[in-house]
mmCIF file of C-alpha atoms and ligand atoms in Angstrom:
data_model
loop_
_atom_site.group_PDB
_atom_site.id
_atom_site.type_symbol
_atom_site.label_atom_id
_atom_site.label_comp_id
_atom_site.label_asym_id
_atom_site.label_seq_id
_atom_site.Cartn_x
_atom_site.Cartn_y
_atom_site.Cartn_z
ATOM 1 C CA UNK M 1 83.329 98.904 63.438
ATOM 2 C CA UNK M 2 87.080 99.440 63.415
ATOM 3 C CA UNK M 3 87.517 98.057 59.892
ATOM 4 C CA UNK M 4 90.960 97.815 58.308
ATOM 5 C CA UNK M 5 94.389 99.465 58.209
ATOM 6 C CA UNK M 6 94.618 102.325 60.689
ATOM 7 C CA UNK M 7 90.947 101.760 61.561
ATOM 8 C CA UNK M 8 91.474 99.824 64.815
ATOM 9 C CA UNK M 9 94.064 102.370 66.025
ATOM 10 C CA UNK M 10 91.845 105.398 65.554
ATOM 11 C CA UNK M 11 88.748 103.563 66.795
ATOM 12 C CA UNK M 12 90.599 102.990 70.066
ATOM 13 C CA UNK M 13 91.054 106.759 70.294
ATOM 14 C CA UNK M 14 87.327 107.349 69.741
ATOM 15 C CA UNK M 15 86.348 104.890 72.478
ATOM 16 C CA UNK M 16 88.782 106.507 74.892
ATOM 17 C CA UNK M 17 87.183 109.879 74.158
ATOM 18 C CA UNK M 18 83.692 108.521 74.883
ATOM 19 C CA UNK M 19 84.939 107.200 78.209
ATOM 20 C CA UNK M 20 86.721 110.449 79.028
ATOM 21 C CA UNK M 21 83.521 112.363 78.269
ATOM 22 C CA UNK M 22 81.634 110.178 80.704
ATOM 23 C CA UNK M 23 79.126 109.172 78.053
ATOM 24 C CA UNK M 24 77.149 106.277 79.481
ATOM 25 C CA UNK M 25 77.132 103.831 76.619
ATOM 26 C CA UNK M 26 77.368 100.234 75.537
ATOM 27 C CA UNK M 27 79.425 99.341 72.479
ATOM 28 C CA UNK M 28 79.349 96.277 70.326
ATOM 29 C CA UNK M 29 82.246 95.669 67.989
ATOM 30 C CA UNK M 30 81.904 94.016 64.576
ATOM 31 C CA UNK M 31 84.322 93.035 61.853
ATOM 32 C CA UNK M 32 83.715 95.027 58.711
ATOM 33 C CA UNK M 33 85.357 95.461 55.303
ATOM 34 C CA UNK M 34 88.520 93.497 54.578
ATOM 35 C CA UNK M 35 88.611 92.097 58.106
ATOM 36 C CA UNK M 36 85.138 90.625 57.548
ATOM 37 C CA UNK M 37 86.118 89.245 54.142
ATOM 38 C CA UNK M 38 88.976 87.383 55.805
ATOM 39 C CA UNK M 39 86.759 86.062 58.595
ATOM 40 C CA UNK M 40 83.437 85.455 56.831
ATOM 41 C CA UNK M 41 84.064 85.809 53.081
ATOM 42 C CA UNK M 42 81.915 88.971 52.870
ATOM 43 C CA UNK M 43 82.579 92.598 53.807
ATOM 44 C CA UNK M 44 79.198 92.968 55.506
ATOM 45 C CA UNK M 45 77.258 90.070 56.977
ATOM 46 C CA UNK M 46 73.523 90.013 57.647
ATOM 47 C CA UNK M 47 74.345 89.731 61.348
ATOM 48 C CA UNK M 48 76.395 92.913 61.295
ATOM 49 C CA UNK M 49 73.673 94.758 59.368
ATOM 50 C CA UNK M 50 71.134 93.682 61.984
ATOM 51 C CA UNK M 51 73.422 94.769 64.822
ATOM 52 C CA UNK M 52 73.733 98.185 63.163
ATOM 53 C CA UNK M 53 69.950 98.470 62.800
ATOM 54 C CA UNK M 54 69.549 97.784 66.520
ATOM 55 C CA UNK M 55 72.168 100.368 67.508
ATOM 56 C CA UNK M 56 71.514 104.022 68.333
ATOM 57 C CA UNK M 57 74.484 105.026 66.203
ATOM 58 C CA UNK M 58 77.127 103.328 64.106
ATOM 59 C CA UNK M 59 80.721 104.456 64.365
ATOM 60 C CA UNK M 60 83.028 103.295 61.601
ATOM 61 C CA UNK M 61 86.764 103.893 61.221
ATOM 62 C CA UNK M 62 87.908 102.911 57.708
ATOM 63 C CA UNK M 63 87.868 100.002 55.283
ATOM 64 C CA UNK M 64 90.017 98.660 52.469
ATOM 65 C CA UNK M 65 93.619 97.863 51.627
ATOM 66 C CA UNK M 66 95.799 96.455 48.867
ATOM 67 C CA UNK M 67 95.303 92.968 50.262
ATOM 68 C CA UNK M 68 91.686 93.041 49.022
ATOM 69 C CA UNK M 69 92.173 95.169 45.888
ATOM 70 C CA UNK M 70 90.904 93.361 42.851
ATOM 71 C CA UNK M 71 89.548 94.091 39.378
ATOM 72 C CA UNK M 72 87.648 90.793 39.367
ATOM 73 C CA UNK M 73 83.955 91.778 39.407
ATOM 74 C CA UNK M 74 83.051 88.583 41.281
ATOM 75 C CA UNK M 75 85.537 88.878 44.131
ATOM 76 C CA UNK M 76 84.394 90.472 47.415
ATOM 77 C CA UNK M 77 85.683 94.000 48.066
ATOM 78 C CA UNK M 78 85.745 95.870 51.399
ATOM 79 C CA UNK M 79 83.963 98.894 49.880
ATOM 80 C CA UNK M 80 80.935 96.715 49.136
ATOM 81 C CA UNK M 81 80.395 96.544 52.878
ATOM 82 C CA UNK M 82 80.302 100.304 53.156
ATOM 83 C CA UNK M 83 77.981 100.766 50.175
ATOM 84 C CA UNK M 84 75.769 97.903 51.376
ATOM 85 C CA UNK M 85 75.480 99.363 54.842
ATOM 86 C CA UNK M 86 74.658 102.861 53.553
ATOM 87 C CA UNK M 87 71.905 101.350 51.452
ATOM 88 C CA UNK M 88 70.611 98.982 54.141
ATOM 89 C CA UNK M 89 70.323 101.779 56.689
ATOM 90 C CA UNK M 90 68.846 104.206 54.141
ATOM 91 C CA UNK M 91 71.648 106.728 54.736
ATOM 92 C CA UNK M 92 70.922 109.047 51.830
ATOM 93 C CA UNK M 93 72.345 112.253 53.311
ATOM 94 C CA UNK M 94 76.075 112.508 53.817
ATOM 95 C CA UNK M 95 77.227 115.626 55.643
ATOM 96 C CA UNK M 96 80.869 116.594 55.323
ATOM 97 C CA UNK M 97 81.681 119.820 57.146
ATOM 98 C CA UNK M 98 84.884 121.549 56.050
ATOM 99 C CA UNK M 99 86.041 124.138 58.529
ATOM 100 C CA UNK M 100 89.764 124.843 58.353
ATOM 101 C CA UNK M 101 91.054 125.904 61.740
ATOM 102 C CA UNK M 102 93.171 129.045 61.907
ATOM 103 C CA UNK M 103 95.879 126.969 63.652
ATOM 104 C CA UNK M 104 96.136 124.837 60.496
ATOM 105 C CA UNK M 105 95.938 127.519 57.816
ATOM 106 C CA UNK M 106 99.617 127.076 57.074
ATOM 107 C CA UNK M 107 99.284 123.283 56.861
ATOM 108 C CA UNK M 108 97.075 123.581 53.765
ATOM 109 C CA UNK M 109 98.702 123.478 50.326
ATOM 110 C CA UNK M 110 96.642 126.596 49.549
ATOM 111 C CA UNK M 111 97.775 130.034 50.631
ATOM 112 C CA UNK M 112 96.386 131.252 53.926
ATOM 113 C CA UNK M 113 94.575 134.212 52.342
ATOM 114 C CA UNK M 114 92.594 131.875 50.096
ATOM 115 C CA UNK M 115 91.306 129.629 52.886
ATOM 116 C CA UNK M 116 90.788 132.234 55.587
ATOM 117 C CA UNK M 117 87.145 132.299 56.641
ATOM 118 C CA UNK M 118 86.228 129.040 54.897
ATOM 119 C CA UNK M 119 83.396 127.179 56.628
ATOM 120 C CA UNK M 120 81.444 125.000 54.248
ATOM 121 C CA UNK M 121 79.317 121.892 54.329
ATOM 122 C CA UNK M 122 79.223 119.330 51.555
ATOM 123 C CA UNK M 123 75.827 117.601 51.453
ATOM 124 C CA UNK M 124 76.395 114.539 49.324
ATOM 125 C CA UNK M 125 73.582 112.289 48.107
ATOM 126 C CA UNK M 126 74.738 108.859 49.266
ATOM 127 C CA UNK M 127 72.447 106.052 48.134
ATOM 128 C CA UNK M 128 71.722 106.791 44.470
ATOM 129 C CA UNK M 129 73.386 107.709 41.205
ATOM 130 C CA UNK M 130 76.139 105.828 39.452
ATOM 131 C CA UNK M 131 77.241 104.137 42.675
ATOM 132 C CA UNK M 132 74.076 102.063 42.774
ATOM 133 C CA UNK M 133 72.953 101.885 39.127
ATOM 134 C CA UNK M 134 73.160 98.720 37.091
ATOM 135 C CA UNK M 135 76.694 97.605 36.284
ATOM 136 C CA UNK M 136 77.611 95.452 33.334
ATOM 137 C CA UNK M 137 80.841 93.874 32.209
ATOM 138 C CA UNK M 138 81.696 91.674 29.273
ATOM 139 C CA UNK M 139 85.058 90.817 27.736
ATOM 140 C CA UNK M 140 84.840 93.941 25.560
ATOM 141 C CA UNK M 141 82.505 96.373 27.389
ATOM 142 C CA UNK M 142 81.688 97.774 30.773
ATOM 143 C CA UNK M 143 79.009 100.209 31.903
ATOM 144 C CA UNK M 144 77.724 101.935 35.035
ATOM 145 C CA UNK M 145 74.239 103.404 34.987
ATOM 146 C CA UNK M 146 73.593 106.761 36.645
ATOM 147 C CA UNK M 147 69.993 106.865 37.795
ATOM 148 C CA UNK M 148 68.074 109.230 40.083
ATOM 149 C CA UNK M 149 64.415 109.492 40.955
ATOM 150 C CA UNK M 150 62.725 112.834 41.589
ATOM 151 C CA UNK M 151 62.002 111.687 45.146
ATOM 152 C CA UNK M 152 65.690 111.037 45.812
ATOM 153 C CA UNK M 153 66.644 114.502 44.601
ATOM 154 C CA UNK M 154 63.845 116.178 46.553
ATOM 155 C CA UNK M 155 64.828 114.685 49.887
ATOM 156 C CA UNK M 156 68.526 115.540 49.604
ATOM 157 C CA UNK M 157 67.655 119.067 48.424
ATOM 158 C CA UNK M 158 65.532 119.552 51.542
ATOM 159 C CA UNK M 159 68.404 118.413 53.781
ATOM 160 C CA UNK M 160 70.677 120.964 52.112
ATOM 161 C CA UNK M 161 68.219 123.867 52.367
ATOM 162 C CA UNK M 162 67.441 123.063 55.976
ATOM 163 C CA UNK M 163 71.148 122.880 56.813
ATOM 164 C CA UNK M 164 71.688 126.239 55.094
ATOM 165 C CA UNK M 165 69.069 127.838 57.342
ATOM 166 C CA UNK M 166 71.187 126.913 60.368
ATOM 167 C CA UNK M 167 74.300 128.365 58.698
ATOM 168 C CA UNK M 168 74.771 131.252 56.221
ATOM 169 C CA UNK M 169 71.592 130.521 54.254
ATOM 170 C CA UNK M 170 73.280 129.818 50.924
ATOM 171 C CA UNK M 171 73.169 126.662 48.805
ATOM 172 C CA UNK M 172 75.316 125.911 45.769
ATOM 173 C CA UNK M 173 73.807 123.040 43.818
ATOM 174 C CA UNK M 174 76.473 121.258 41.807
ATOM 175 C CA UNK M 175 75.601 119.295 38.664
ATOM 176 C CA UNK M 176 76.646 118.676 35.073
ATOM 177 C CA UNK M 177 73.402 119.879 33.511
ATOM 178 C CA UNK M 178 75.138 120.847 30.265
ATOM 179 C CA UNK M 179 75.797 117.164 29.570
ATOM 180 C CA UNK M 180 73.870 114.758 31.797
ATOM 181 C CA UNK M 181 70.130 114.091 31.880
ATOM 182 C CA UNK M 182 70.256 113.151 35.568
ATOM 183 C CA UNK M 183 71.795 116.574 36.178
ATOM 184 C CA UNK M 184 69.098 118.418 34.225
ATOM 185 C CA UNK M 185 66.484 116.669 36.324
ATOM 186 C CA UNK M 186 68.517 117.397 39.463
ATOM 187 C CA UNK M 187 68.636 121.114 38.667
ATOM 188 C CA UNK M 188 64.918 121.322 37.927
ATOM 189 C CA UNK M 189 63.927 119.450 41.085
ATOM 190 C CA UNK M 190 66.271 121.463 43.323
ATOM 191 C CA UNK M 191 64.659 124.640 41.987
ATOM 192 C CA UNK M 192 61.160 123.267 42.548
ATOM 193 C CA UNK M 193 61.918 122.419 46.181
ATOM 194 C CA UNK M 194 63.481 125.842 46.590
ATOM 195 C CA UNK M 195 60.455 127.650 45.132
ATOM 196 C CA UNK M 196 58.004 125.625 47.221
ATOM 197 C CA UNK M 197 59.569 125.887 50.647
ATOM 198 C CA UNK M 198 62.911 127.645 50.775
ATOM 199 C CA UNK M 199 62.737 130.967 48.939
ATOM 200 C CA UNK M 200 64.509 132.580 51.919
ATOM 201 C CA UNK M 201 67.641 130.546 51.078
ATOM 202 C CA UNK M 202 69.976 131.838 48.373
ATOM 203 C CA UNK M 203 70.454 129.214 45.634
ATOM 204 C CA UNK M 204 73.030 129.083 42.845
ATOM 205 C CA UNK M 205 73.799 126.370 40.285
ATOM 206 C CA UNK M 206 77.390 125.484 39.518
ATOM 207 C CA UNK M 207 78.662 122.985 36.974
ATOM 208 C CA UNK M 208 80.853 120.402 38.661
ATOM 209 C CA UNK M 209 84.034 121.175 36.731
ATOM 210 C CA UNK M 210 83.675 124.831 37.589
ATOM 211 C CA UNK M 211 82.883 123.940 41.212
ATOM 212 C CA UNK M 212 86.153 121.986 41.407
ATOM 213 C CA UNK M 213 87.958 125.135 40.334
ATOM 214 C CA UNK M 214 86.034 127.503 42.604
ATOM 215 C CA UNK M 215 86.662 125.261 45.611
ATOM 216 C CA UNK M 216 90.341 126.115 45.444
ATOM 217 C CA UNK M 217 90.054 129.650 44.070
ATOM 218 C CA UNK M 218 87.340 131.056 46.389
ATOM 219 C CA UNK M 219 86.489 128.414 49.022
ATOM 220 C CA UNK M 220 85.381 130.992 51.584
ATOM 221 C CA UNK M 221 82.448 132.005 49.348
ATOM 222 C CA UNK M 222 80.728 128.622 49.760
ATOM 223 C CA UNK M 223 78.236 127.767 52.472
ATOM 224 C CA UNK M 224 76.313 124.556 51.655
ATOM 225 C CA UNK M 225 77.283 122.550 48.574
ATOM 226 C CA UNK M 226 74.686 119.964 47.587
ATOM 227 C CA UNK M 227 75.469 117.398 44.954
ATOM 228 C CA UNK M 228 74.948 113.871 43.725
ATOM 229 C CA UNK M 229 76.868 110.857 44.942
ATOM 230 C CA UNK M 230 79.932 110.691 42.668
ATOM 231 C CA UNK M 231 80.464 114.459 42.394
ATOM 232 C CA UNK M 232 80.190 114.692 46.183
ATOM 233 C CA UNK M 233 82.751 111.944 46.629
ATOM 234 C CA UNK M 234 85.275 113.779 44.474
ATOM 235 C CA UNK M 235 84.589 117.322 45.670
ATOM 236 C CA UNK M 236 84.733 116.349 49.334
ATOM 237 C CA UNK M 237 88.247 114.929 48.978
ATOM 238 C CA UNK M 238 89.245 118.141 47.230
ATOM 239 C CA UNK M 239 87.629 120.250 49.954
ATOM 240 C CA UNK M 240 89.412 118.198 52.612
ATOM 241 C CA UNK M 241 92.729 119.641 51.558
ATOM 242 C CA UNK M 242 91.522 123.104 52.574
ATOM 243 C CA UNK M 243 91.850 121.890 56.154
ATOM 244 C CA UNK M 244 95.468 120.914 55.637
ATOM 245 C CA UNK M 245 94.931 117.178 55.554
ATOM 246 C CA UNK M 246 92.283 114.653 54.694
ATOM 247 C CA UNK M 247 93.067 113.350 58.174
ATOM 248 C CA UNK M 248 90.932 116.180 59.558
ATOM 249 C CA UNK M 249 87.583 115.606 57.870
ATOM 250 C CA UNK M 250 84.649 113.898 59.636
ATOM 251 C CA UNK M 251 81.325 112.837 58.170
ATOM 252 C CA UNK M 252 77.814 111.947 59.216
ATOM 253 C CA UNK M 253 75.508 109.817 57.084
ATOM 254 C CA UNK M 254 71.881 110.204 57.998
ATOM 255 C CA UNK M 255 68.682 108.848 56.608
ATOM 256 C CA UNK M 256 65.933 107.425 58.642
ATOM 257 C CA UNK M 257 64.571 105.448 55.710
ATOM 258 C CA UNK M 258 65.160 102.430 57.919
ATOM 259 C CA UNK M 259 62.310 103.683 60.108
ATOM 260 C CA UNK M 260 62.127 106.217 62.912
ATOM 261 C CA UNK M 261 65.105 106.062 65.201
ATOM 262 C CA UNK M 262 67.087 104.432 62.432
ATOM 263 C CA UNK M 263 70.773 104.995 63.262
ATOM 264 C CA UNK M 264 73.190 107.305 61.506
ATOM 265 C CA UNK M 265 76.665 106.244 60.460
ATOM 266 C CA UNK M 266 79.646 108.332 61.504
ATOM 267 C CA UNK M 267 83.032 107.943 59.868
ATOM 268 C CA UNK M 268 86.088 109.922 58.836
ATOM 269 C CA UNK M 269 86.268 110.851 55.147
ATOM 270 C CA UNK M 270 89.786 109.416 54.844
ATOM 271 C CA UNK M 271 90.554 105.795 54.067
ATOM 272 C CA UNK M 272 92.333 103.029 55.927
ATOM 273 C CA UNK M 273 95.850 104.263 55.040
ATOM 274 C CA UNK M 274 97.373 100.761 54.923
ATOM 275 C CA UNK M 275 100.819 102.250 54.239
ATOM 276 C CA UNK M 276 100.986 103.727 57.748
ATOM 277 C CA UNK M 277 98.941 101.103 59.624
ATOM 278 C CA UNK M 278 100.601 99.951 62.865
ATOM 279 C CA UNK M 279 103.283 102.651 62.645
ATOM 280 C CA UNK M 280 101.600 104.998 65.121
ATOM 281 C CA UNK M 281 101.494 107.741 62.485
ATOM 282 C CA UNK M 282 97.718 107.853 61.992
ATOM 283 C CA UNK M 283 95.974 111.156 62.657
ATOM 284 C CA UNK M 284 92.986 110.339 64.907
ATOM 285 C CA UNK M 285 91.407 113.807 64.644
ATOM 286 C CA UNK M 286 88.914 113.092 61.833
ATOM 287 C CA UNK M 287 87.826 110.067 63.855
ATOM 288 C CA UNK M 288 87.368 112.209 66.955
ATOM 289 C CA UNK M 289 85.461 114.829 64.987
ATOM 290 C CA UNK M 290 83.273 112.036 63.555
ATOM 291 C CA UNK M 291 82.659 110.901 67.120
ATOM 292 C CA UNK M 292 81.576 114.465 67.910
ATOM 293 C CA UNK M 293 79.148 114.341 64.956
ATOM 294 C CA UNK M 294 77.820 111.069 66.365
ATOM 295 C CA UNK M 295 77.286 112.642 69.775
ATOM 296 C CA UNK M 296 75.493 115.569 68.126
ATOM 297 C CA UNK M 297 73.367 113.986 65.375
ATOM 298 C CA UNK M 298 73.223 110.384 66.552
ATOM 299 C CA UNK M 299 72.854 110.561 70.313
ATOM 300 C CA UNK M 300 71.546 114.078 70.929
ATOM 301 C CA UNK M 301 74.421 114.878 73.301
ATOM 302 C CA UNK M 302 75.139 118.445 72.179
ATOM 303 C CA UNK M 303 77.271 119.499 75.137
ATOM 304 C CA UNK M 304 79.546 116.471 74.846
ATOM 305 C CA UNK M 305 79.838 116.980 71.085
ATOM 306 C CA UNK M 306 80.845 120.602 71.572
ATOM 307 C CA UNK M 307 83.333 119.662 74.315
ATOM 308 C CA UNK M 308 85.046 117.111 72.066
ATOM 309 C CA UNK M 309 85.211 119.506 69.106
ATOM 310 C CA UNK M 310 86.649 122.251 71.200
ATOM 311 C CA UNK M 311 89.205 119.887 72.769
ATOM 312 C CA UNK M 312 90.414 119.090 69.231
ATOM 313 C CA UNK M 313 90.590 122.804 68.395
ATOM 314 C CA UNK M 314 92.496 123.628 71.554
ATOM 315 C CA UNK M 315 94.958 120.752 71.142
ATOM 316 C CA UNK M 316 95.757 122.068 67.649
ATOM 317 C CA UNK M 317 96.007 125.630 68.937
ATOM 318 C CA UNK M 318 98.476 124.363 71.526
ATOM 319 C CA UNK M 319 100.644 123.006 68.708
ATOM 320 C CA UNK M 320 99.528 119.413 68.189
ATOM 321 C CA UNK M 321 100.658 118.249 64.724
ATOM 322 C CA UNK M 322 100.546 114.680 63.485
ATOM 323 C CA UNK M 323 102.775 113.702 60.557
ATOM 324 C CA UNK M 324 100.182 114.455 57.890
ATOM 325 C CA UNK M 325 100.108 118.004 59.280
ATOM 326 C CA UNK M 326 103.864 118.354 59.103
ATOM 327 C CA UNK M 327 104.560 117.417 62.731
ATOM 328 C CA UNK M 328 105.806 114.383 64.606
ATOM 329 C CA UNK M 329 102.977 113.534 67.031
ATOM 330 C CA UNK M 330 102.004 109.869 67.095
ATOM 331 C CA UNK M 331 98.437 108.596 67.302
ATOM 332 C CA UNK M 332 98.828 108.082 71.047
ATOM 333 C CA UNK M 333 100.329 111.519 71.585
ATOM 334 C CA UNK M 334 97.528 113.132 69.582
ATOM 335 C CA UNK M 335 94.935 111.191 71.565
ATOM 336 C CA UNK M 336 96.504 112.256 74.843
ATOM 337 C CA UNK M 337 96.724 115.899 73.719
ATOM 338 C CA UNK M 338 92.999 115.990 72.941
ATOM 339 C CA UNK M 339 91.944 114.076 76.071
ATOM 340 C CA UNK M 340 94.008 116.483 78.175
ATOM 341 C CA UNK M 341 91.754 119.285 76.944
ATOM 342 C CA UNK M 342 88.515 117.518 77.832
HETATM 343 C C1 LIG T 1 83.985 107.896 50.726
HETATM 344 C C2 LIG T 1 84.789 106.772 50.121
HETATM 345 C C3 LIG T 1 83.839 105.693 49.624
HETATM 346 C C4 LIG T 1 82.958 106.294 48.571
HETATM 347 C C5 LIG T 1 84.533 104.429 49.095
HETATM 348 C C6 LIG T 1 85.472 103.836 50.103
HETATM 349 C C7 LIG T 1 83.538 103.404 48.597
HETATM 350 O O1 LIG T 1 85.603 107.249 49.118
HETATM 351 O O2 LIG T 1 83.235 107.635 51.694
HETATM 352 O O3 LIG T 1 84.097 109.022 50.243
HETATM 353 O O4 LIG T 1 83.347 106.379 47.401
HETATM 354 O O5 LIG T 1 81.835 106.696 48.902
HETATM 355 MG MG1 LIG T 2 85.582 109.342 48.904
#
């Protein structure tokens, strides 16, 4: 699903990479987000949801744009498509790896010595919390309910602990337990899961405001950060800047609640960047790295995933810089640079 803004441009890059890798595949393309609102009056149609359910993996570029921005609660919004699809496919675990490459250390707004050695993974709960709680609006009031069940916290905690075991074996659980009831429950449940099954993993609790500070003051000390939906949304954008640009960050949304073999969704963390759409300035690297996550988690093609990731690394090492990274490379030039390394 190419979506909106720069979406179609970077999706084209991803499809070229799949071809260049020789991955035998069939793709179906569907309108999604603003493009689907224009065509069908809704960001996500039942037909598109069904097509996603039938797929082995769903690759999404980006949705949204000023054209569909509205404060009218009854008007369709592109983001509803994304939230609806996450929910429909049961994608409760959002993995956002943040691994600044040495070649880009100087592209980050943070000093090199702060980011050196950073390699962290944000595990964001994706189908609960304030994003999906009851919303109300009257002429004088508005409210969003933040709600979590113990079962929802348990399953995301397990994903985080299991991920930590494949990495540096440390989990930082981020909450606001000094203020929010959902956070107090979160903290208790994370500790229960830890005590039951994961005592070999090091666990620390961090309040979200403090975590926001630590992410820029000592990012290299983090391994896995696990947190609820809204905190994860905010902290992952912050963490993206460690890599020099939000144009570098991929994500995988996994679940399986839609049944065994239920597909994951793979998408860059950045948005549709309508301001640079059709200018050739889009950085396709987060899209390519999301494609690598799809090959790895979605299709079980580890060698191809590794080849694509390393082609991105080597293109950057060889000097590739799109505009967001302070260079002049266009989307096509960046695509070519990476494909040349495959
Ligand atoms: C993200 C995005 C989405 C979110 C928006 C587009 C609804 O910011 O994937 O981080 O808030 O989850
Ligand atoms: Mg976000």
